[in-house]
mmCIF file of C-alpha atoms in Angstrom:
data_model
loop_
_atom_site.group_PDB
_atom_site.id
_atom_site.type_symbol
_atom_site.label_atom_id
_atom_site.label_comp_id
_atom_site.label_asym_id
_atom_site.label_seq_id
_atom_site.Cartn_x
_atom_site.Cartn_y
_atom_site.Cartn_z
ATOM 1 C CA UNK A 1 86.174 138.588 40.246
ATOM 2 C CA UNK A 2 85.074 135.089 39.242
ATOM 3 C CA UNK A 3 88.374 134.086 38.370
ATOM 4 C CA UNK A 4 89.446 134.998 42.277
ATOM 5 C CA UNK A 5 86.532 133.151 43.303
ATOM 6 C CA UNK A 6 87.667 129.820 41.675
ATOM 7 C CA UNK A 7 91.197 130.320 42.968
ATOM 8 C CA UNK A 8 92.274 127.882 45.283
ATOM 9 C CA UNK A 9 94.440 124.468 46.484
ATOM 10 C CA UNK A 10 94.331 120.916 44.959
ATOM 11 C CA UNK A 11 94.306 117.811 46.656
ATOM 12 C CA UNK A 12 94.680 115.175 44.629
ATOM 13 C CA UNK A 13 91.323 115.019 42.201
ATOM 14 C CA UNK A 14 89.548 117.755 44.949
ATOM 15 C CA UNK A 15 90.118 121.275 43.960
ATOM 16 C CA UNK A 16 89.070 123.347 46.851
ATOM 17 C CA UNK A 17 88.610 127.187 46.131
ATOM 18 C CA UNK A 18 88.166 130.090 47.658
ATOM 19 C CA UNK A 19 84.483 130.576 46.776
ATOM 20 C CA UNK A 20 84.495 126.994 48.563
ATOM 21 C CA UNK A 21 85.834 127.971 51.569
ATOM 22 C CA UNK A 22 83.462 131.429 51.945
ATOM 23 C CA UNK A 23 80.590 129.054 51.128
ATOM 24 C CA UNK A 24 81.290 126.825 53.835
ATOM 25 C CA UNK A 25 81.907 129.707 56.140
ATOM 26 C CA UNK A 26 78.861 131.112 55.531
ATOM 27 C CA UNK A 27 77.202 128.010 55.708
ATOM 28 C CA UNK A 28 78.271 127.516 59.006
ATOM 29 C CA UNK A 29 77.619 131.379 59.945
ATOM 30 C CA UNK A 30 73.957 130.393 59.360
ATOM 31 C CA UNK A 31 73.628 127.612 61.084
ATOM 32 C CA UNK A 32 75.238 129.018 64.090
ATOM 33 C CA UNK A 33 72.237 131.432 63.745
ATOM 34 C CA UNK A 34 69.689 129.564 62.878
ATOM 35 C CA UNK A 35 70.490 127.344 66.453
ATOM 36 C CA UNK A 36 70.554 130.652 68.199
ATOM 37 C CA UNK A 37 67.293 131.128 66.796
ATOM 38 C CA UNK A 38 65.914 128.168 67.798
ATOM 39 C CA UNK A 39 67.147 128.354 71.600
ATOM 40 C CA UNK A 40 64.821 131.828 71.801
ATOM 41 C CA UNK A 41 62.160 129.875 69.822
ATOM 42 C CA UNK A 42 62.093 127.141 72.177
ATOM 43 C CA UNK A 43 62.802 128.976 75.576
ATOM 44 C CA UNK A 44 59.817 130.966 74.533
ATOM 45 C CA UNK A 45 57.428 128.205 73.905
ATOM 46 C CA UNK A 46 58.628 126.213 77.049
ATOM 47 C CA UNK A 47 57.998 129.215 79.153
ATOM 48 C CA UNK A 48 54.309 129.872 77.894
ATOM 49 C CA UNK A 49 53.612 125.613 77.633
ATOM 50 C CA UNK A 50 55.326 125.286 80.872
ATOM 51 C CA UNK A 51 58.358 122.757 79.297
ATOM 52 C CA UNK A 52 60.821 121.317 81.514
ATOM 53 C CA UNK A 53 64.102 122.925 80.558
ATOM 54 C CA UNK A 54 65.477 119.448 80.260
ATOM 55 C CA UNK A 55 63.568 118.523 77.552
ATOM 56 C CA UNK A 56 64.120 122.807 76.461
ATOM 57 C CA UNK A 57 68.067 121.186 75.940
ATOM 58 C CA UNK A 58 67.733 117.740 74.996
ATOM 59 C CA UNK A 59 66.206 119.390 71.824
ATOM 60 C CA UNK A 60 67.825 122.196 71.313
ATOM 61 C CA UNK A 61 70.762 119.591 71.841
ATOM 62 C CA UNK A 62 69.212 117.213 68.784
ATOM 63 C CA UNK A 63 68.295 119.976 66.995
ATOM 64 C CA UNK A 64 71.527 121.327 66.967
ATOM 65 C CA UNK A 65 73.564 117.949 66.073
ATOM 66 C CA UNK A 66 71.252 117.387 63.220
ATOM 67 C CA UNK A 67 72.241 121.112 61.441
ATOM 68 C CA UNK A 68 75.841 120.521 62.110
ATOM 69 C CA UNK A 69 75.836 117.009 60.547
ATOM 70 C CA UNK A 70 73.623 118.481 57.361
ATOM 71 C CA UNK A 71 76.134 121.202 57.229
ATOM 72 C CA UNK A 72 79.194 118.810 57.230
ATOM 73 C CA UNK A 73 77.662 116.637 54.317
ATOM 74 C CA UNK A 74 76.664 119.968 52.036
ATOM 75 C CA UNK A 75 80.023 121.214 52.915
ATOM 76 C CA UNK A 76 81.907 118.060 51.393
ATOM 77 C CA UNK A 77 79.457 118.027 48.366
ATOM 78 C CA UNK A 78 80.438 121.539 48.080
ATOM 79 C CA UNK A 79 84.234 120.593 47.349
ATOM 80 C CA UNK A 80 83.214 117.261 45.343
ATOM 81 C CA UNK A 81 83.816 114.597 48.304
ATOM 82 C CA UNK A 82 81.261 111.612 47.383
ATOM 83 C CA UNK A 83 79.959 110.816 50.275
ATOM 84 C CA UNK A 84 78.630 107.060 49.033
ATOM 85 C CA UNK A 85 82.190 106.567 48.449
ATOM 86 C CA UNK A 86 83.778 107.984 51.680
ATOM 87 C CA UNK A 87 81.300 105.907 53.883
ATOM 88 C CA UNK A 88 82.061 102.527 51.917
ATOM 89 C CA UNK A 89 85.730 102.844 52.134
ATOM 90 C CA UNK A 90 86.053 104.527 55.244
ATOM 91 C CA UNK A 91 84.268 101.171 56.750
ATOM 92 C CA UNK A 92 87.372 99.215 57.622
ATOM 93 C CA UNK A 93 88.583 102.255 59.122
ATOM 94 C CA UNK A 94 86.055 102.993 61.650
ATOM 95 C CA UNK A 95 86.229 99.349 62.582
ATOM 96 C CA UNK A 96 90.160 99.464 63.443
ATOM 97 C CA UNK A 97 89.348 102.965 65.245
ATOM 98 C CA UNK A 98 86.371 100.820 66.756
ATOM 99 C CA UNK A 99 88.572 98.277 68.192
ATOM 100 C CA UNK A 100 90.955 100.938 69.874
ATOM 101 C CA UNK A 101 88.619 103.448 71.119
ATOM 102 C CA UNK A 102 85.999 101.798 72.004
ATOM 103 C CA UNK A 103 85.494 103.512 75.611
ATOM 104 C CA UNK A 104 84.871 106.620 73.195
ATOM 105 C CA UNK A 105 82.631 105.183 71.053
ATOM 106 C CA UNK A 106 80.826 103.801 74.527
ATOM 107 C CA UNK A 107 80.764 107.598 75.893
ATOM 108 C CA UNK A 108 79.076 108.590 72.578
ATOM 109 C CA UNK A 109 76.522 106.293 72.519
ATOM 110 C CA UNK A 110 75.561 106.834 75.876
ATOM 111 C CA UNK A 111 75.222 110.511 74.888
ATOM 112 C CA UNK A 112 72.608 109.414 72.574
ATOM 113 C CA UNK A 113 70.784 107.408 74.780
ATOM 114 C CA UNK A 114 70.738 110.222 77.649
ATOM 115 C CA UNK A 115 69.709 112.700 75.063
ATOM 116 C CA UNK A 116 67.030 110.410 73.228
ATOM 117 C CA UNK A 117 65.625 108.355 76.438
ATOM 118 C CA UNK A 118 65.679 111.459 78.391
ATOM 119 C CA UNK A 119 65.944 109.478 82.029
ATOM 120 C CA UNK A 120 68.491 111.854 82.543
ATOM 121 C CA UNK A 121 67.911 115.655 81.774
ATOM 122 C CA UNK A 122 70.186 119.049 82.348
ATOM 123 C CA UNK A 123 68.894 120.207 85.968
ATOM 124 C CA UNK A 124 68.101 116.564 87.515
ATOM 125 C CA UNK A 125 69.194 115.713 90.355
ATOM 126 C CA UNK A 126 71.050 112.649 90.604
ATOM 127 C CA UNK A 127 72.545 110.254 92.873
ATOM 128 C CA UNK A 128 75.495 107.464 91.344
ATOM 129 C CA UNK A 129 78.944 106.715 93.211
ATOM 130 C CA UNK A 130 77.684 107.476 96.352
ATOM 131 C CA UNK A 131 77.606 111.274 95.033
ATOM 132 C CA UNK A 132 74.468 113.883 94.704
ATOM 133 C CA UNK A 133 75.113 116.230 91.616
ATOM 134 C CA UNK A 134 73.038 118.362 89.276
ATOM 135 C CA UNK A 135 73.223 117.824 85.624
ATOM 136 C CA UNK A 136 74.415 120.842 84.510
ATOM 137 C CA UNK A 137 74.898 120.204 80.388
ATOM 138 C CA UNK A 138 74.625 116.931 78.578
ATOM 139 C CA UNK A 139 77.364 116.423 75.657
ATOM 140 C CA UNK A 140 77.499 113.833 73.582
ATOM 141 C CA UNK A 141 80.404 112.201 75.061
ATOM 142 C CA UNK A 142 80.504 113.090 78.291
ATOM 143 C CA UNK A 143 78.615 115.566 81.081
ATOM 144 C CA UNK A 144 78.980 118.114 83.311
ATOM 145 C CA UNK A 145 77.591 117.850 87.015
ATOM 146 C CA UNK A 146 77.641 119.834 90.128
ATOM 147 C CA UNK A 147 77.817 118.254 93.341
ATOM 148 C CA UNK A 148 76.439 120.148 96.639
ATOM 149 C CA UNK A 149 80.108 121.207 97.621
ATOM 150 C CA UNK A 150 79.712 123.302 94.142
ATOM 151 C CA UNK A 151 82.647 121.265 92.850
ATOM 152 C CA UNK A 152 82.046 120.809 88.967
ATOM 153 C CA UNK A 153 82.930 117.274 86.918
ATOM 154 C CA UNK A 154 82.686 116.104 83.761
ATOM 155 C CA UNK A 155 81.087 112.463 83.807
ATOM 156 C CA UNK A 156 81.506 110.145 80.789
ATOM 157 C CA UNK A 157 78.241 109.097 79.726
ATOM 158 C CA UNK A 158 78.549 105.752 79.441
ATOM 159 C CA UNK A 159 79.214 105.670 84.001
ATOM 160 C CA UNK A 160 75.554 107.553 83.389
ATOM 161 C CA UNK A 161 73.910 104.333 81.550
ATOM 162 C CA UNK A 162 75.771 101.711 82.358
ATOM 163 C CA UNK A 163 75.575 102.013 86.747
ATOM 164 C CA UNK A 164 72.749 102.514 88.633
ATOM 165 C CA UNK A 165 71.533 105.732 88.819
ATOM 166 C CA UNK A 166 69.424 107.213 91.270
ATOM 167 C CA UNK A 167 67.003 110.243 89.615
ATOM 168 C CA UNK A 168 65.774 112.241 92.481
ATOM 169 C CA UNK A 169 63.871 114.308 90.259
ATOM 170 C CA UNK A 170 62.574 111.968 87.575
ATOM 171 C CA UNK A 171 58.731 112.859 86.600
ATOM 172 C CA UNK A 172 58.521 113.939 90.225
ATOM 173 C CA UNK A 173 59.300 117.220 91.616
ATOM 174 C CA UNK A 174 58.499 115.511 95.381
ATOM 175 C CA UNK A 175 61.234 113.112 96.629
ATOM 176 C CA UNK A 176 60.766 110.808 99.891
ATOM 177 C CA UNK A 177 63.065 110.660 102.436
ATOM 178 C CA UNK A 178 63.096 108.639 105.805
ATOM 179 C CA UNK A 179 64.501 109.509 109.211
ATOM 180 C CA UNK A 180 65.490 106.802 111.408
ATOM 181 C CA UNK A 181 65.603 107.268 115.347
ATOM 182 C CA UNK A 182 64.813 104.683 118.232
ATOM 183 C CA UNK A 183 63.496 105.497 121.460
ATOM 184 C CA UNK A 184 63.574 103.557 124.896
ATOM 185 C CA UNK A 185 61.300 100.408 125.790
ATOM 186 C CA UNK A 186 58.349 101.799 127.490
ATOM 187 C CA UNK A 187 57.655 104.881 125.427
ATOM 188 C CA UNK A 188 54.163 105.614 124.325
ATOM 189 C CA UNK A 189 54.710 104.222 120.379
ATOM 190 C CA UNK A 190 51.413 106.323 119.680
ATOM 191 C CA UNK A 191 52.237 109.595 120.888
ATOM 192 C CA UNK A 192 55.921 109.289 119.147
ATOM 193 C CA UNK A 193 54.266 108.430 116.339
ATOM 194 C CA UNK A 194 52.154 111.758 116.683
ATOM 195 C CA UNK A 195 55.071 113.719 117.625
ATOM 196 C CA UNK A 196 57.272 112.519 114.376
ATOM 197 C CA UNK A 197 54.236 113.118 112.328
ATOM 198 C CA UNK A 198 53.843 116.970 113.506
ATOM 199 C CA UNK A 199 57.618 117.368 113.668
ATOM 200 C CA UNK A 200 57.317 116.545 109.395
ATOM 201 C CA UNK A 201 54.949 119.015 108.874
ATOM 202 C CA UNK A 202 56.002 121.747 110.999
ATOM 203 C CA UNK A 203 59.038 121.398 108.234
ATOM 204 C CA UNK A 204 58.586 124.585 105.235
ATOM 205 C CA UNK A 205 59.701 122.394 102.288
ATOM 206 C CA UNK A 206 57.863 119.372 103.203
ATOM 207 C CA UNK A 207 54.892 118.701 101.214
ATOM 208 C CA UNK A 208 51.217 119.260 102.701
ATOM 209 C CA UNK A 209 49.817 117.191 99.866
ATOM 210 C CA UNK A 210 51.316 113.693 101.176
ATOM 211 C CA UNK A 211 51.028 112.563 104.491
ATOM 212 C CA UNK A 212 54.060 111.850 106.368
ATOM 213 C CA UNK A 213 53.916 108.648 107.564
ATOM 214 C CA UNK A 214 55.428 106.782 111.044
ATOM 215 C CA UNK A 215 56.812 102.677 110.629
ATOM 216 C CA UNK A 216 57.569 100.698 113.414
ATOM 217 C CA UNK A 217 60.714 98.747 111.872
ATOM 218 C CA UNK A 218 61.793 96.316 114.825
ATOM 219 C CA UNK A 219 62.419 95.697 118.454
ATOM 220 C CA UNK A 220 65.944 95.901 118.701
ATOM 221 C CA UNK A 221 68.450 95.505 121.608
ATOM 222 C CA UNK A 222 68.052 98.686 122.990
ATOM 223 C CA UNK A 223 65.412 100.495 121.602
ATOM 224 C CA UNK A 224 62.078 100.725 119.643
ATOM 225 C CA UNK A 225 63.029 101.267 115.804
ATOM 226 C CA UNK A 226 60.999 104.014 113.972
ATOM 227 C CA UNK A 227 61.166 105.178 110.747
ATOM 228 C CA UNK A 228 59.585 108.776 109.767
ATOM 229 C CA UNK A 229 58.755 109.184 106.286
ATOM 230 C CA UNK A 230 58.058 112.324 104.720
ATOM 231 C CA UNK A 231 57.941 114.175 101.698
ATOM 232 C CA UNK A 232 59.936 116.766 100.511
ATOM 233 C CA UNK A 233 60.215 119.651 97.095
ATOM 234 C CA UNK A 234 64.200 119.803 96.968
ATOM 235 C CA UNK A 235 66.294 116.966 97.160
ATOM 236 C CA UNK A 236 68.955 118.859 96.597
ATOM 237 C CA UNK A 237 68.610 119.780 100.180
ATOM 238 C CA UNK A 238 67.880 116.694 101.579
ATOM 239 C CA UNK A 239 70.709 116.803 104.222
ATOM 240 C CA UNK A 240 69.574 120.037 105.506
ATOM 241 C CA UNK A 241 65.958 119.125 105.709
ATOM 242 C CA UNK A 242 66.768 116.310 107.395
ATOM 243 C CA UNK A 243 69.162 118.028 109.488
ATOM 244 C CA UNK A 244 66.612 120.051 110.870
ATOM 245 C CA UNK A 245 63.829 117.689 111.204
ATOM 246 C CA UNK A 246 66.192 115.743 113.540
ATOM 247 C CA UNK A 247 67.259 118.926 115.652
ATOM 248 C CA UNK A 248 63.190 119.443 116.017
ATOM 249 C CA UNK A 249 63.192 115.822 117.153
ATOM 250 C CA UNK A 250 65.276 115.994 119.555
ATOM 251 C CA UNK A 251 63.847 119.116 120.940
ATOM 252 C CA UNK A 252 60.320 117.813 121.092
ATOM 253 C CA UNK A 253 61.600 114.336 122.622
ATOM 254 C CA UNK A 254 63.101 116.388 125.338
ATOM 255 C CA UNK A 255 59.487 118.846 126.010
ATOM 256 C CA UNK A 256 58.060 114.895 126.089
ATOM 257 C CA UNK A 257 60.236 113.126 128.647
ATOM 258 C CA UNK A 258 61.059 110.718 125.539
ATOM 259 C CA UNK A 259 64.031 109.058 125.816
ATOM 260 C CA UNK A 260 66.804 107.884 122.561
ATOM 261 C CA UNK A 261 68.570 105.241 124.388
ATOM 262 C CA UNK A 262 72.535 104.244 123.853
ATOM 263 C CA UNK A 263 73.634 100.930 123.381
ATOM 264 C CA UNK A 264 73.952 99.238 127.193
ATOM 265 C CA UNK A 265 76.308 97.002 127.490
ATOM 266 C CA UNK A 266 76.584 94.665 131.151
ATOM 267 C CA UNK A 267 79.966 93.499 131.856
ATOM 268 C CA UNK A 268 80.257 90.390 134.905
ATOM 269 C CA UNK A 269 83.681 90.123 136.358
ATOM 270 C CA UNK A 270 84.843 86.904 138.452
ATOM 271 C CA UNK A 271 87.277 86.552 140.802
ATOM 272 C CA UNK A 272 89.400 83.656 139.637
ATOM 273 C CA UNK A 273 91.601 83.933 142.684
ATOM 274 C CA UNK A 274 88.447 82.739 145.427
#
C-alpha cells in the first residue's frame, strides 16, 4: 500500500506522487470546509451583533484568500518546491508580466483596497458613470453590480478607486435628495415653503427624524427658484420618491392657485416696408 502511495510522475528534481496529490486534495477539501464554516460562523455573529453584511463579506472575503494562499504554499512544500527559491527567481518574471499586464495587476490591487478600506461594501449603493448600481460581490479583480433596470455588470476594480464614486449608502442608511421647481413672481414664498415642507413629509420613506428643509436659490427670468430638501431611507429608489413627491407638488400647487411658470418669451416685429 505504501509503495502505491509513493507512486507517481517526475519533473525534473520534483517527484510528485500519488499520496501528494490526495494530500493536496484533501487539503483543499478542508479548507473549502473550513470557509463554509466560517460564513455560518460569521452570518451568525453579524445577525446577533447587528454587522453590516458588507463587512459579513469583506471578511469572509479576507478570510477566505488568506486559507487559499496558506494552502497553495503547504501544497508546494508538500511536493518539495522551495518557495525562497521560487520567489527570488521568479522576480524578473513578474516584472516582464508587470510591464504587460499591468491593467490586471491595477484591477487586483484595487480589489485589495475595496476589500481592506471598505468605502465600498457588497450591498452599497453606488453612483459612478452617471450609473446607480448595487454592489452585488466584490472579487479581487473585478465586481459585480446591479443597476435599477436589473441589468448585471462586472466592473474592474480599479474604475471603482480610481473615478469618483458616489456612496449613497456609506455610514448612512439616510441619503438627501433635492427637488427643484420654480413658481411665478408674486407667489406667497412662505406658504410654498410650507406647502413643499408638508408635501416631504406626507412622503412614507422620508425620514421623520430630519427636517426637510425649503432654499430660495435665485430670482430667475421667469420664476422664483426653490429647492426642497429632504431626507430619504432608500436611495435605491430615489427616482420614484422623487417622482411622487413632484406629482404631490403639483397637485397641492393646483388646490393653492400656485402657479409653475414657462419660459415667456416677447417677440417685436417691424415693418421695414413703412
Amino acid at each position: 500500500m505504501e509503495e502505491w502511495f509513493d507512486k507517481g510522475l517526475h519533473v525534473q528534481e520534483y517527484h510528485v506522487t500519488v499520496g501528494d496529490v490526495l494530500y493536496i486534495l484533501i487539503l483543499f477539501t478542508i479548507i473549502r470546509l473550513i470557509i463554509f464554516g466560517l460564513r455560518s460562523v460569521v452570518k451568525r455573529a453579524g445577525d446577533k451583533r447587528g454587522m453590516d453584511e458588507g463587512i459579513r463579506f469583506t471578511l469572509v472575503k479576507l478570510l477566505s484568500y488568506f486559507l487559499y494562499t496558506m494552502g497553495i504554499v503547504m501544497s508546494l512544500d508538500q511536493i518539495g518546491v522551495n518557495i525562497n527559491a521560487l520567489i527570488v527567481g521568479s522576480a524578473a518574471l513578474l516584472v516582464g508580466l508587470g510591464l504587460g499586464i499591468q491593467q490586471l495587476f491595477n484591477d487586483v490591487i484595487s480589489g485589495f483596497v475595496i476589500l481592506f478600506e471598505g468605502v465600498v461594501r457588497v450591498g452599497d449603493v453606488i453612483e459612478f458613470d452617471g450609473m446607480i448600481a448595487r454592489v452585488v460581490r466584490i472579487d479581487i479583480r473585478t465586481s459585480k453590480v446591479v443597476n435599477r433596470k436589473g441589468v448585471y455588470l462586472i466592473v474592474p476594480n480599479s474604475k471603482i478607486t480610481s473615478n469618483s464614486v458616489i456612496n449613497w449608502t456609506h455610514h448612512d442608511l439616510h441619503s438627501r435628495f433635492d427637488i427643484q421647481v420654480g413658481v411665478a413672481y408674486g407667489s406667497d414664498t412662505a406658504k410654498v415653503k410650507r406647502l413643499l415642507i408638508d408635501v416631504a413629509k406626507e412622503h412614507p420613506l422620508v425620514v421623520s427624524d430630519r427636517q426637510p428643509e425649503v432654499v430660495f436659490m435665485d430670482f430667475a427670468d421667469s420664476s422664483l427658484n426653490m429647492e426642497l430638501r429632504f431626507w430619504a431611507t432608500r436611495p435605491w429608489q430615489m427616482d420614484q420618491i422623487k417622482s411622487d413627491i413632484r406629482f404631490r407638488i403639483d397637485e397641492v400647487f393646483r388646490e393653492h392657485n400656485i402657479k409653475i411658470p414657462f419660459p415667456q418669451r416677447e417677440m417685436y416685429v417691424w415693418d421695414q416696408s413703412k
